[in-house]
CSV table of C-alpha atoms in Angstrom, one decimal:
chain,number,residue,atom,x,y,z
A,1,UNK,CA,-26.5,-39.0,-57.5
A,2,UNK,CA,-26.5,-38.5,-53.8
A,3,UNK,CA,-28.2,-41.8,-53.2
A,4,UNK,CA,-25.6,-43.6,-55.4
A,5,UNK,CA,-22.8,-42.0,-53.3
A,6,UNK,CA,-24.6,-43.0,-50.1
A,7,UNK,CA,-24.9,-46.6,-51.4
A,8,UNK,CA,-21.3,-46.8,-52.4
A,9,UNK,CA,-20.2,-45.4,-49.0
A,10,UNK,CA,-22.4,-47.9,-47.2
A,11,UNK,CA,-21.0,-50.8,-49.2
A,12,UNK,CA,-17.4,-49.5,-48.6
A,13,UNK,CA,-18.1,-49.1,-44.8
A,14,UNK,CA,-19.7,-52.6,-44.6
A,15,UNK,CA,-16.7,-54.1,-46.5
A,16,UNK,CA,-14.3,-52.4,-44.1
A,17,UNK,CA,-16.3,-53.5,-41.1
A,18,UNK,CA,-16.4,-57.1,-42.2
A,19,UNK,CA,-12.6,-56.9,-43.1
A,20,UNK,CA,-11.9,-55.6,-39.5
A,21,UNK,CA,-14.0,-58.4,-37.9
A,22,UNK,CA,-12.3,-61.1,-40.1
A,23,UNK,CA,-8.9,-59.7,-39.3
A,24,UNK,CA,-9.7,-59.7,-35.5
A,25,UNK,CA,-11.0,-63.3,-35.6
A,26,UNK,CA,-7.9,-64.5,-37.4
A,27,UNK,CA,-5.5,-62.7,-35.1
A,28,UNK,CA,-7.1,-63.7,-31.8
A,29,UNK,CA,-5.8,-66.7,-29.8
A,30,UNK,CA,-8.1,-69.6,-29.0
A,31,UNK,CA,-9.3,-69.7,-25.4
A,32,UNK,CA,-10.1,-73.4,-25.2
A,33,UNK,CA,-8.3,-76.6,-26.2
A,34,UNK,CA,-4.8,-75.3,-25.5
A,35,UNK,CA,-2.1,-77.8,-24.7
A,36,UNK,CA,0.0,-77.3,-21.6
A,37,UNK,CA,3.6,-78.1,-22.0
A,38,UNK,CA,5.1,-80.3,-19.2
A,39,UNK,CA,7.5,-78.5,-16.9
A,40,UNK,CA,10.6,-80.0,-15.4
A,41,UNK,CA,8.9,-80.1,-12.0
A,42,UNK,CA,5.9,-82.1,-13.2
A,43,UNK,CA,5.7,-85.6,-11.8
A,44,UNK,CA,6.3,-88.7,-14.0
A,45,UNK,CA,4.2,-91.8,-13.5
A,46,UNK,CA,5.3,-95.4,-14.0
A,47,UNK,CA,2.8,-98.3,-14.0
A,48,UNK,CA,3.8,-101.7,-12.7
A,49,UNK,CA,7.4,-101.5,-11.5
A,50,UNK,CA,9.9,-103.2,-9.2
A,51,UNK,CA,12.5,-101.1,-7.3
A,52,UNK,CA,15.1,-102.4,-4.9
A,53,UNK,CA,18.1,-101.3,-2.8
A,54,UNK,CA,21.3,-103.2,-2.7
A,55,UNK,CA,24.2,-102.5,-0.3
A,56,UNK,CA,27.6,-104.1,-0.1
A,57,UNK,CA,26.5,-106.9,-2.5
A,58,UNK,CA,23.3,-107.9,-0.6
A,59,UNK,CA,19.7,-107.0,-1.2
A,60,UNK,CA,18.3,-104.7,1.5
A,61,UNK,CA,14.7,-104.4,0.2
A,62,UNK,CA,12.7,-105.0,-3.0
A,63,UNK,CA,9.3,-103.6,-3.7
A,64,UNK,CA,6.8,-104.2,-6.5
A,65,UNK,CA,4.3,-101.4,-7.0
A,66,UNK,CA,1.1,-101.0,-9.1
A,67,UNK,CA,2.0,-97.3,-9.8
A,68,UNK,CA,4.7,-94.9,-8.9
A,69,UNK,CA,4.8,-91.1,-9.4
A,70,UNK,CA,8.3,-89.5,-9.2
A,71,UNK,CA,8.3,-86.0,-7.8
A,72,UNK,CA,11.5,-84.5,-9.2
A,73,UNK,CA,11.4,-81.4,-7.1
A,74,UNK,CA,11.2,-83.4,-3.7
A,75,UNK,CA,13.1,-86.4,-5.1
A,76,UNK,CA,10.5,-88.8,-3.7
A,77,UNK,CA,8.7,-91.7,-5.4
A,78,UNK,CA,5.1,-91.8,-4.3
A,79,UNK,CA,4.0,-95.5,-4.6
A,80,UNK,CA,0.6,-97.2,-4.6
A,81,UNK,CA,-0.2,-101.0,-4.4
A,82,UNK,CA,3.0,-102.0,-2.7
A,83,UNK,CA,4.2,-105.6,-2.1
A,84,UNK,CA,7.7,-106.3,-1.2
A,85,UNK,CA,10.4,-107.8,1.1
A,86,UNK,CA,12.9,-106.3,3.6
A,87,UNK,CA,16.0,-108.4,4.1
A,88,UNK,CA,18.0,-108.6,7.4
A,89,UNK,CA,21.7,-109.3,7.6
A,90,UNK,CA,21.1,-112.6,9.3
A,91,UNK,CA,19.0,-113.9,6.3
A,92,UNK,CA,15.5,-113.4,7.9
A,93,UNK,CA,13.0,-111.4,5.9
A,94,UNK,CA,9.8,-109.3,6.4
A,95,UNK,CA,7.2,-109.4,3.6
A,96,UNK,CA,5.2,-106.2,3.5
A,97,UNK,CA,2.1,-104.8,1.8
A,98,UNK,CA,0.7,-101.3,1.8
A,99,UNK,CA,-1.8,-99.3,-0.2
A,100,UNK,CA,0.6,-96.3,-0.3
A,101,UNK,CA,4.1,-95.3,0.6
A,102,UNK,CA,7.2,-93.2,-0.4
A,103,UNK,CA,10.8,-93.8,-1.2
A,104,UNK,CA,13.3,-91.0,-0.7
A,105,UNK,CA,15.5,-91.2,-3.8
A,106,UNK,CA,18.5,-89.7,-2.1
A,107,UNK,CA,18.6,-91.8,1.1
A,108,UNK,CA,16.8,-94.9,-0.4
A,109,UNK,CA,14.6,-95.0,2.7
A,110,UNK,CA,11.1,-96.4,2.5
A,111,UNK,CA,8.0,-95.5,4.5
A,112,UNK,CA,4.8,-97.4,4.1
A,113,UNK,CA,1.9,-95.1,5.0
A,114,UNK,CA,-1.5,-96.5,4.2
A,115,UNK,CA,-2.6,-99.8,5.7
A,116,UNK,CA,0.9,-101.2,6.0
A,117,UNK,CA,1.4,-104.8,7.2
A,118,UNK,CA,4.4,-107.0,7.6
A,119,UNK,CA,5.0,-110.7,8.2
A,120,UNK,CA,8.5,-111.9,9.2
A,121,UNK,CA,10.0,-115.2,8.1
A,122,UNK,CA,10.1,-116.1,11.9
A,123,UNK,CA,6.3,-116.0,12.2
A,124,UNK,CA,6.0,-112.4,13.5
A,125,UNK,CA,3.6,-109.8,12.3
A,126,UNK,CA,3.5,-106.0,12.5
A,127,UNK,CA,0.9,-103.4,11.7
A,128,UNK,CA,1.1,-99.6,12.4
A,129,UNK,CA,-0.1,-96.3,10.9
A,130,UNK,CA,3.4,-96.0,9.3
A,131,UNK,CA,6.1,-98.6,8.8
A,132,UNK,CA,9.4,-97.2,7.7
A,133,UNK,CA,11.8,-99.6,6.2
A,134,UNK,CA,15.4,-98.5,6.2
A,135,UNK,CA,18.8,-99.8,5.2
A,136,UNK,CA,19.5,-100.3,8.9
A,137,UNK,CA,18.9,-103.6,10.7
A,138,UNK,CA,16.0,-102.2,12.8
A,139,UNK,CA,12.5,-101.2,11.8
A,140,UNK,CA,10.8,-98.3,13.4
A,141,UNK,CA,6.9,-98.3,13.5
A,142,UNK,CA,5.0,-95.1,14.3
A,143,UNK,CA,1.5,-94.7,15.8
A,144,UNK,CA,-0.6,-97.7,16.8
A,145,UNK,CA,2.2,-100.2,16.4
A,146,UNK,CA,1.2,-103.9,17.0
A,147,UNK,CA,3.7,-106.7,17.0
A,148,UNK,CA,2.9,-110.3,17.4
A,149,UNK,CA,5.1,-113.3,17.5
A,150,UNK,CA,4.2,-116.8,18.7
A,151,UNK,CA,1.9,-116.2,21.8
A,152,UNK,CA,3.1,-112.6,22.5
A,153,UNK,CA,1.2,-109.4,21.5
A,154,UNK,CA,2.9,-106.1,22.0
A,155,UNK,CA,1.3,-102.7,21.3
A,156,UNK,CA,2.5,-99.1,21.7
A,157,UNK,CA,2.7,-95.7,20.1
A,158,UNK,CA,6.2,-96.5,18.7
A,159,UNK,CA,8.0,-99.7,18.2
A,160,UNK,CA,11.6,-100.5,17.2
A,161,UNK,CA,12.4,-104.1,16.3
A,162,UNK,CA,14.8,-106.2,14.3
A,163,UNK,CA,13.3,-108.2,11.4
A,164,UNK,CA,13.5,-111.6,13.2
A,165,UNK,CA,11.6,-110.0,16.1
A,166,UNK,CA,14.1,-111.2,18.6
A,167,UNK,CA,14.4,-107.8,20.2
A,168,UNK,CA,11.8,-105.0,20.3
A,169,UNK,CA,11.5,-101.7,22.1
A,170,UNK,CA,8.0,-100.2,22.7
A,171,UNK,CA,7.3,-96.6,23.7
A,172,UNK,CA,4.2,-94.5,24.4
A,173,UNK,CA,1.6,-96.5,26.2
A,174,UNK,CA,3.3,-99.8,25.7
A,175,UNK,CA,1.5,-103.1,26.5
A,176,UNK,CA,2.8,-106.7,26.2
A,177,UNK,CA,0.6,-109.7,26.7
A,178,UNK,CA,1.7,-113.3,26.6
A,179,UNK,CA,-0.7,-116.3,26.4
A,180,UNK,CA,-4.4,-116.2,25.8
A,181,UNK,CA,-5.7,-113.0,24.2
């Protein structure tokens, strides 16, 4: 009789142990494969888009981008694959390209930051490490600015110029060369 009681107790213990393990497995949360909900501050990406700024009924700039990520917290659009045009009040334009750049959503200011290049409708070209395009008539290039128009090449650490490149100001180790290069 003692062995029967012992067997029954072992069966009851095994059933309780297995019931505890099954209850633990059913109540535990999975550690892999969970889905993270998007937060309000997470960026939103747009593929293939055109954005533009208009002021007083005239177009100031227009950019076509391969992709754009909106950072809601900073209120900045981070762009890649940029092609576009800046428009001057006198009707001249500067066509631009860049691998990357940003647009401040509040001020509508643009800064082209990776391999920026510009060509004006008056046969001028500009390259620099950064080319900001603003809603003002002048453009301000930063670091390694190089402006060319006709037979003139101007370089400097900073350059400020109007889109038709009739007027330019160079700072920081400025050089201007006319004629044969």
